[in-house]
mmCIF file of C-alpha atoms in Angstrom:
data_model
loop_
_atom_site.group_PDB
_atom_site.id
_atom_site.type_symbol
_atom_site.label_atom_id
_atom_site.label_comp_id
_atom_site.label_asym_id
_atom_site.label_seq_id
_atom_site.Cartn_x
_atom_site.Cartn_y
_atom_site.Cartn_z
ATOM 1 C CA ASN T 224 2.211 17.469 -4.796
ATOM 2 C CA LYS T 225 4.775 20.188 -4.292
ATOM 3 C CA LYS T 226 5.063 21.999 -1.012
ATOM 4 C CA GLY T 227 2.800 24.966 -0.482
ATOM 5 C CA TYR T 228 3.842 27.953 1.588
ATOM 6 C CA GLY T 229 6.093 28.164 4.629
ATOM 7 C CA SER T 230 8.851 25.950 5.882
ATOM 8 C CA PHE T 231 8.545 22.371 7.047
ATOM 9 C CA GLU T 232 9.244 23.458 10.621
ATOM 10 C CA GLU T 233 6.475 26.044 10.502
ATOM 11 C CA ALA T 234 4.062 23.444 9.166
ATOM 12 C CA MET T 235 4.958 21.075 11.996
ATOM 13 C CA SER T 236 4.526 23.787 14.604
ATOM 14 C CA ARG T 237 1.191 24.841 13.133
ATOM 15 C CA GLY T 238 -0.172 21.310 12.956
ATOM 16 C CA LEU T 239 1.068 20.099 16.335
ATOM 17 C CA ASN T 240 -1.469 22.286 18.063
ATOM 18 C CA PRO T 241 -3.522 20.264 20.592
ATOM 19 C CA GLN T 242 -7.131 21.368 20.919
ATOM 20 C CA SER T 243 -9.535 20.661 23.749
ATOM 21 C CA VAL T 244 -12.943 19.299 22.776
ATOM 22 C CA GLU T 245 -14.496 22.768 22.984
ATOM 23 C CA GLN T 246 -11.660 24.346 21.001
ATOM 24 C CA PHE T 247 -11.861 21.583 18.414
ATOM 25 C CA LYS T 248 -15.628 22.038 18.028
ATOM 26 C CA ALA T 249 -15.079 25.712 17.290
ATOM 27 C CA MET T 250 -12.279 24.889 14.854
ATOM 28 C CA ILE T 251 -14.251 22.367 12.789
ATOM 29 C CA ALA T 252 -17.310 24.638 12.740
ATOM 30 C CA GLN T 253 -15.399 26.967 10.420
ATOM 31 C CA ASN T 254 -16.453 26.519 6.801
ATOM 32 C CA ASP T 255 -12.889 26.578 5.484
ATOM 33 C CA VAL T 256 -11.667 23.673 7.650
ATOM 34 C CA ILE T 257 -11.824 19.987 6.658
ATOM 35 C CA LEU T 258 -12.034 17.441 9.468
ATOM 36 C CA LEU T 259 -9.729 14.529 8.605
ATOM 37 C CA ASP T 260 -9.822 11.309 10.654
ATOM 38 C CA VAL T 261 -6.720 9.171 10.126
ATOM 39 C CA ARG T 262 -7.452 6.304 12.519
ATOM 40 C CA ASP T 263 -7.922 2.651 11.583
ATOM 41 C CA LYS T 264 -10.905 2.062 9.292
ATOM 42 C CA LYS T 265 -12.570 -0.306 11.785
ATOM 43 C CA GLU T 266 -12.454 2.349 14.499
ATOM 44 C CA PHE T 267 -13.755 4.980 12.099
ATOM 45 C CA VAL T 268 -16.812 3.067 10.898
ATOM 46 C CA GLU T 269 -17.745 2.190 14.481
ATOM 47 C CA SER T 270 -17.735 5.809 15.657
ATOM 48 C CA HIS T 271 -16.495 9.177 14.447
ATOM 49 C CA ILE T 272 -17.250 12.890 14.553
ATOM 50 C CA PRO T 273 -20.082 13.745 12.141
ATOM 51 C CA GLY T 274 -18.764 15.309 8.949
ATOM 52 C CA SER T 275 -15.362 13.613 9.128
ATOM 53 C CA MET T 276 -13.456 12.579 6.041
ATOM 54 C CA PHE T 277 -11.599 9.301 6.561
ATOM 55 C CA ILE T 278 -8.160 8.603 5.109
ATOM 56 C CA GLY T 279 -6.342 6.132 7.354
ATOM 57 C CA LEU T 280 -2.643 6.462 8.104
ATOM 58 C CA ASP T 281 -2.141 2.751 7.560
ATOM 59 C CA GLY T 282 -3.610 2.701 4.059
ATOM 60 C CA SER T 283 -2.355 4.565 1.003
ATOM 61 C CA PHE T 284 -2.443 7.776 3.005
ATOM 62 C CA ALA T 285 -0.420 10.319 1.030
ATOM 63 C CA PRO T 286 -1.712 9.326 -2.436
ATOM 64 C CA TRP T 287 -5.339 9.582 -1.336
ATOM 65 C CA VAL T 288 -4.811 12.880 0.454
ATOM 66 C CA GLY T 289 -3.322 14.190 -2.781
ATOM 67 C CA ALA T 290 -6.149 12.800 -4.896
ATOM 68 C CA LEU T 291 -9.066 13.873 -2.717
ATOM 69 C CA ILE T 292 -7.998 17.121 -1.029
ATOM 70 C CA THR T 293 -7.434 19.116 -4.176
ATOM 71 C CA ASP T 294 -6.500 22.433 -2.537
ATOM 72 C CA ILE T 295 -2.965 22.076 -1.203
ATOM 73 C CA ASN T 296 -3.577 25.064 1.095
ATOM 74 C CA GLN T 297 -6.693 23.517 2.622
ATOM 75 C CA LYS T 298 -6.954 23.963 6.396
ATOM 76 C CA ILE T 299 -7.092 20.509 7.985
ATOM 77 C CA ALA T 300 -8.161 19.620 11.532
ATOM 78 C CA LEU T 301 -7.042 16.154 12.607
ATOM 79 C CA VAL T 302 -8.341 13.225 14.618
ATOM 80 C CA CYS T 303 -5.322 10.954 15.069
ATOM 81 C CA PRO T 304 -4.460 7.774 16.930
ATOM 82 C CA VAL T 305 -2.989 8.947 20.226
ATOM 83 C CA GLY T 306 0.785 9.140 19.879
ATOM 84 C CA ARG T 307 0.753 9.470 16.078
ATOM 85 C CA GLU T 308 -0.058 13.172 15.835
ATOM 86 C CA GLU T 309 3.489 14.162 14.856
ATOM 87 C CA GLU T 310 3.656 11.403 12.242
ATOM 88 C CA THR T 311 0.375 12.593 10.732
ATOM 89 C CA VAL T 312 1.394 16.247 10.467
ATOM 90 C CA ARG T 313 4.811 15.257 9.099
ATOM 91 C CA ARG T 314 3.355 12.992 6.412
ATOM 92 C CA LEU T 315 0.940 15.714 5.336
ATOM 93 C CA ALA T 316 3.702 18.325 5.207
ATOM 94 C CA ARG T 317 5.992 16.070 3.193
ATOM 95 C CA VAL T 318 3.473 15.980 0.360
ATOM 96 C CA GLY T 319 2.873 19.722 0.518
ATOM 97 C CA TYR T 320 -0.094 20.002 2.876
ATOM 98 C CA ASP T 321 1.375 22.617 5.203
ATOM 99 C CA ASN T 322 -1.889 23.865 6.622
ATOM 100 C CA ALA T 323 -2.866 21.343 9.282
ATOM 101 C CA VAL T 324 -4.230 23.654 11.957
ATOM 102 C CA GLY T 325 -4.443 21.373 14.984
ATOM 103 C CA TYR T 326 -5.542 18.025 16.350
ATOM 104 C CA LEU T 327 -8.034 16.774 18.930
ATOM 105 C CA ASP T 328 -6.115 16.417 22.188
ATOM 106 C CA GLY T 329 -6.565 12.932 23.607
ATOM 107 C CA GLY T 330 -7.872 11.614 20.310
ATOM 108 C CA PHE T 331 -11.407 10.463 19.599
ATOM 109 C CA GLU T 332 -11.780 9.060 23.125
ATOM 110 C CA SER T 333 -11.787 12.592 24.501
ATOM 111 C CA TRP T 334 -14.689 13.436 22.180
ATOM 112 C CA LYS T 335 -16.657 10.381 23.323
ATOM 113 C CA ASN T 336 -15.863 11.025 26.974
ATOM 114 C CA ALA T 337 -17.305 14.519 26.595
ATOM 115 C CA SER T 338 -20.579 12.923 25.373
ATOM 116 C CA GLU T 339 -20.417 14.814 22.100
ATOM 117 C CA GLU T 340 -22.419 13.690 19.068
ATOM 118 C CA THR T 341 -20.970 10.784 17.094
ATOM 119 C CA ALA T 342 -21.806 9.037 13.840
ATOM 120 C CA SER T 343 -21.136 5.589 12.399
ATOM 121 C CA ILE T 344 -21.236 3.792 9.062
ATOM 122 C CA ASP T 345 -23.237 0.598 8.604
ATOM 123 C CA THR T 346 -20.768 -2.119 7.697
ATOM 124 C CA ILE T 347 -20.908 -5.764 6.692
ATOM 125 C CA THR T 348 -18.157 -8.198 5.822
ATOM 126 C CA VAL T 349 -17.825 -9.353 2.253
ATOM 127 C CA GLU T 350 -18.787 -12.842 3.458
ATOM 128 C CA GLU T 351 -22.046 -11.442 4.858
ATOM 129 C CA PHE T 352 -22.564 -9.512 1.646
ATOM 130 C CA VAL T 353 -22.411 -12.562 -0.613
ATOM 131 C CA LYS T 354 -24.924 -14.390 1.618
ATOM 132 C CA SER T 355 -27.340 -11.470 1.838
ATOM 133 C CA ASP T 356 -30.404 -10.737 -0.246
ATOM 134 C CA ILE T 357 -28.872 -7.991 -2.350
ATOM 135 C CA ASN T 358 -31.714 -5.488 -2.494
ATOM 136 C CA LYS T 359 -29.589 -2.366 -2.791
ATOM 137 C CA GLN T 360 -27.699 -0.830 -5.681
ATOM 138 C CA VAL T 361 -24.027 -1.856 -5.492
ATOM 139 C CA VAL T 362 -21.503 0.971 -5.908
ATOM 140 C CA ASP T 363 -17.992 -0.115 -6.919
ATOM 141 C CA VAL T 364 -15.427 2.595 -6.100
ATOM 142 C CA ARG T 365 -12.438 0.832 -7.652
ATOM 143 C CA ASN T 366 -10.772 2.468 -10.626
ATOM 144 C CA THR T 367 -12.120 1.995 -14.121
ATOM 145 C CA SER T 368 -9.473 -0.544 -15.165
ATOM 146 C CA GLU T 369 -10.213 -2.754 -12.141
ATOM 147 C CA TYR T 370 -13.925 -2.484 -12.849
ATOM 148 C CA SER T 371 -13.583 -3.289 -16.539
ATOM 149 C CA THR T 372 -11.539 -6.398 -15.728
ATOM 150 C CA THR T 373 -14.259 -7.896 -13.536
ATOM 151 C CA HIS T 374 -17.149 -6.558 -11.507
ATOM 152 C CA PHE T 375 -20.384 -7.559 -9.845
ATOM 153 C CA CYS T 376 -23.060 -7.542 -12.538
ATOM 154 C CA GLY T 377 -25.314 -4.524 -12.253
ATOM 155 C CA SER T 378 -22.907 -2.572 -10.062
ATOM 156 C CA LEU T 379 -22.329 1.111 -10.710
ATOM 157 C CA ASN T 380 -18.709 2.218 -11.073
ATOM 158 C CA VAL T 381 -18.088 5.487 -9.220
ATOM 159 C CA PRO T 382 -14.268 5.554 -8.921
ATOM 160 C CA LEU T 383 -12.955 7.079 -5.720
ATOM 161 C CA ASP T 384 -10.227 8.958 -7.575
ATOM 162 C CA HIS T 385 -12.940 10.795 -9.531
ATOM 163 C CA PHE T 386 -14.809 11.977 -6.420
ATOM 164 C CA PRO T 387 -13.384 15.538 -6.648
ATOM 165 C CA THR T 388 -15.211 15.923 -9.987
ATOM 166 C CA ASN T 389 -18.524 15.279 -8.202
ATOM 167 C CA ASN T 390 -19.113 12.015 -10.034
ATOM 168 C CA THR T 391 -21.256 11.049 -7.021
ATOM 169 C CA ASP T 392 -24.029 13.246 -8.439
ATOM 170 C CA VAL T 393 -25.283 10.090 -10.166
ATOM 171 C CA LEU T 394 -26.323 8.703 -6.758
ATOM 172 C CA ASP T 395 -29.801 9.334 -5.368
ATOM 173 C CA LYS T 396 -29.838 10.535 -1.748
ATOM 174 C CA GLU T 397 -33.144 8.709 -1.222
ATOM 175 C CA LYS T 398 -31.827 5.300 -2.300
ATOM 176 C CA SER T 399 -29.768 2.727 -0.402
ATOM 177 C CA TYR T 400 -26.376 1.504 -1.558
ATOM 178 C CA PHE T 401 -23.740 -1.109 -0.839
ATOM 179 C CA VAL T 402 -20.262 0.412 -1.318
ATOM 180 C CA HIS T 403 -17.288 -1.846 -2.052
ATOM 181 C CA CYS T 404 -13.725 -1.792 -3.380
ATOM 182 C CA ARG T 405 -10.955 -4.398 -3.379
ATOM 183 C CA SER T 406 -10.369 -4.669 0.370
ATOM 184 C CA GLY T 407 -12.447 -2.101 2.280
ATOM 185 C CA PHE T 408 -10.061 0.843 2.593
ATOM 186 C CA ARG T 409 -11.261 2.822 -0.421
ATOM 187 C CA SER T 410 -14.889 1.978 0.304
ATOM 188 C CA THR T 411 -14.491 3.409 3.814
ATOM 189 C CA VAL T 412 -12.933 6.588 2.420
ATOM 190 C CA ALA T 413 -15.737 6.781 -0.136
ATOM 191 C CA SER T 414 -18.448 6.164 2.460
ATOM 192 C CA SER T 415 -17.141 9.001 4.612
ATOM 193 C CA ILE T 416 -17.256 11.399 1.660
ATOM 194 C CA LEU T 417 -20.710 10.226 0.572
ATOM 195 C CA LYS T 418 -22.042 10.963 4.051
ATOM 196 C CA ARG T 419 -20.468 14.427 3.901
ATOM 197 C CA ARG T 420 -22.400 14.918 0.654
ATOM 198 C CA GLY T 421 -25.710 13.935 2.224
ATOM 199 C CA ILE T 422 -25.880 10.326 1.010
ATOM 200 C CA HIS T 423 -26.537 8.468 4.259
ATOM 201 C CA ASN T 424 -28.261 5.218 3.243
ATOM 202 C CA ILE T 425 -25.046 3.318 2.628
ATOM 203 C CA THR T 426 -23.570 0.045 3.820
ATOM 204 C CA ASN T 427 -19.801 -0.322 3.591
ATOM 205 C CA VAL T 428 -18.549 -3.752 2.495
ATOM 206 C CA ILE T 429 -15.272 -4.754 4.175
ATOM 207 C CA GLY T 430 -13.132 -7.574 2.815
ATOM 208 C CA SER T 431 -11.598 -9.037 -0.316
ATOM 209 C CA PHE T 432 -13.255 -8.637 -3.711
ATOM 210 C CA ASP T 433 -12.046 -12.177 -4.435
ATOM 211 C CA VAL T 434 -14.866 -13.450 -2.192
ATOM 212 C CA ILE T 435 -17.391 -11.645 -4.397
ATOM 213 C CA LYS T 436 -15.780 -13.091 -7.527
ATOM 214 C CA GLU T 437 -15.960 -16.604 -6.106
ATOM 215 C CA ASN T 438 -19.549 -16.444 -4.878
ATOM 216 C CA LEU T 439 -21.607 -14.051 -6.994
ATOM 217 C CA GLU T 440 -22.214 -13.375 -10.664
ATOM 218 C CA VAL T 441 -19.372 -11.246 -11.942
ATOM 219 C CA GLU T 442 -18.357 -10.371 -15.455
ATOM 220 C CA GLY T 443 -15.839 -8.246 -17.231
ATOM 221 C CA THR T 444 -18.225 -7.753 -20.098
ATOM 222 C CA CYS T 445 -21.389 -6.537 -18.352
ATOM 223 C CA PRO T 446 -22.602 -3.243 -19.821
ATOM 224 C CA SER T 447 -20.329 -0.905 -17.891
ATOM 225 C CA LEU T 448 -22.120 1.619 -15.715
ATOM 226 C CA ILE T 449 -19.299 4.092 -15.233
ATOM 227 C CA ALA T 450 -19.801 7.475 -13.593
#
């Protein structure tokens, strides 16, 4: 992505704007602001602010921001690991996202300490997944080439990089789903977006797809269910 408007310094000044819990609540209540949580995926699934989109700093941060936040001028409110606020705003600005509008002062702990509402994402390890009675539809959010190479038979391919095209419309809000990728990063990003879209009956599968390949029926030639 190319840079949007304003200078890099202005973007840094705009984004490095600490907000108290009350100020942050007012900020994220605005319809034109996206709430982006960039903490570790384990911390995010355990507890986060309802309505958050997750893209962790320690994953493929910039590429996924570029793929999933399609408006480069989007206003972004941030929940960051304490001490990494400047890094977050800088990394956004370097790929053209100049409109970070502030961050939660004190990080997510300040939100919890204020007894504000939190949400979580049901999560199991891939080892638990392969031992479980799989009674939910499996959603594979890897890209189409990964899926076509090998996938869990009967899984539905809903690639994360296609989420901006609303490919998730194929999912039924009343049904329950397991969501997996190759390692757990993309599935956590996907789960956060699915919840924002009103699909709440999801279980995020964390861990290596290799464990699925070694323990469950997988094929590269199953009839591909690609959304």
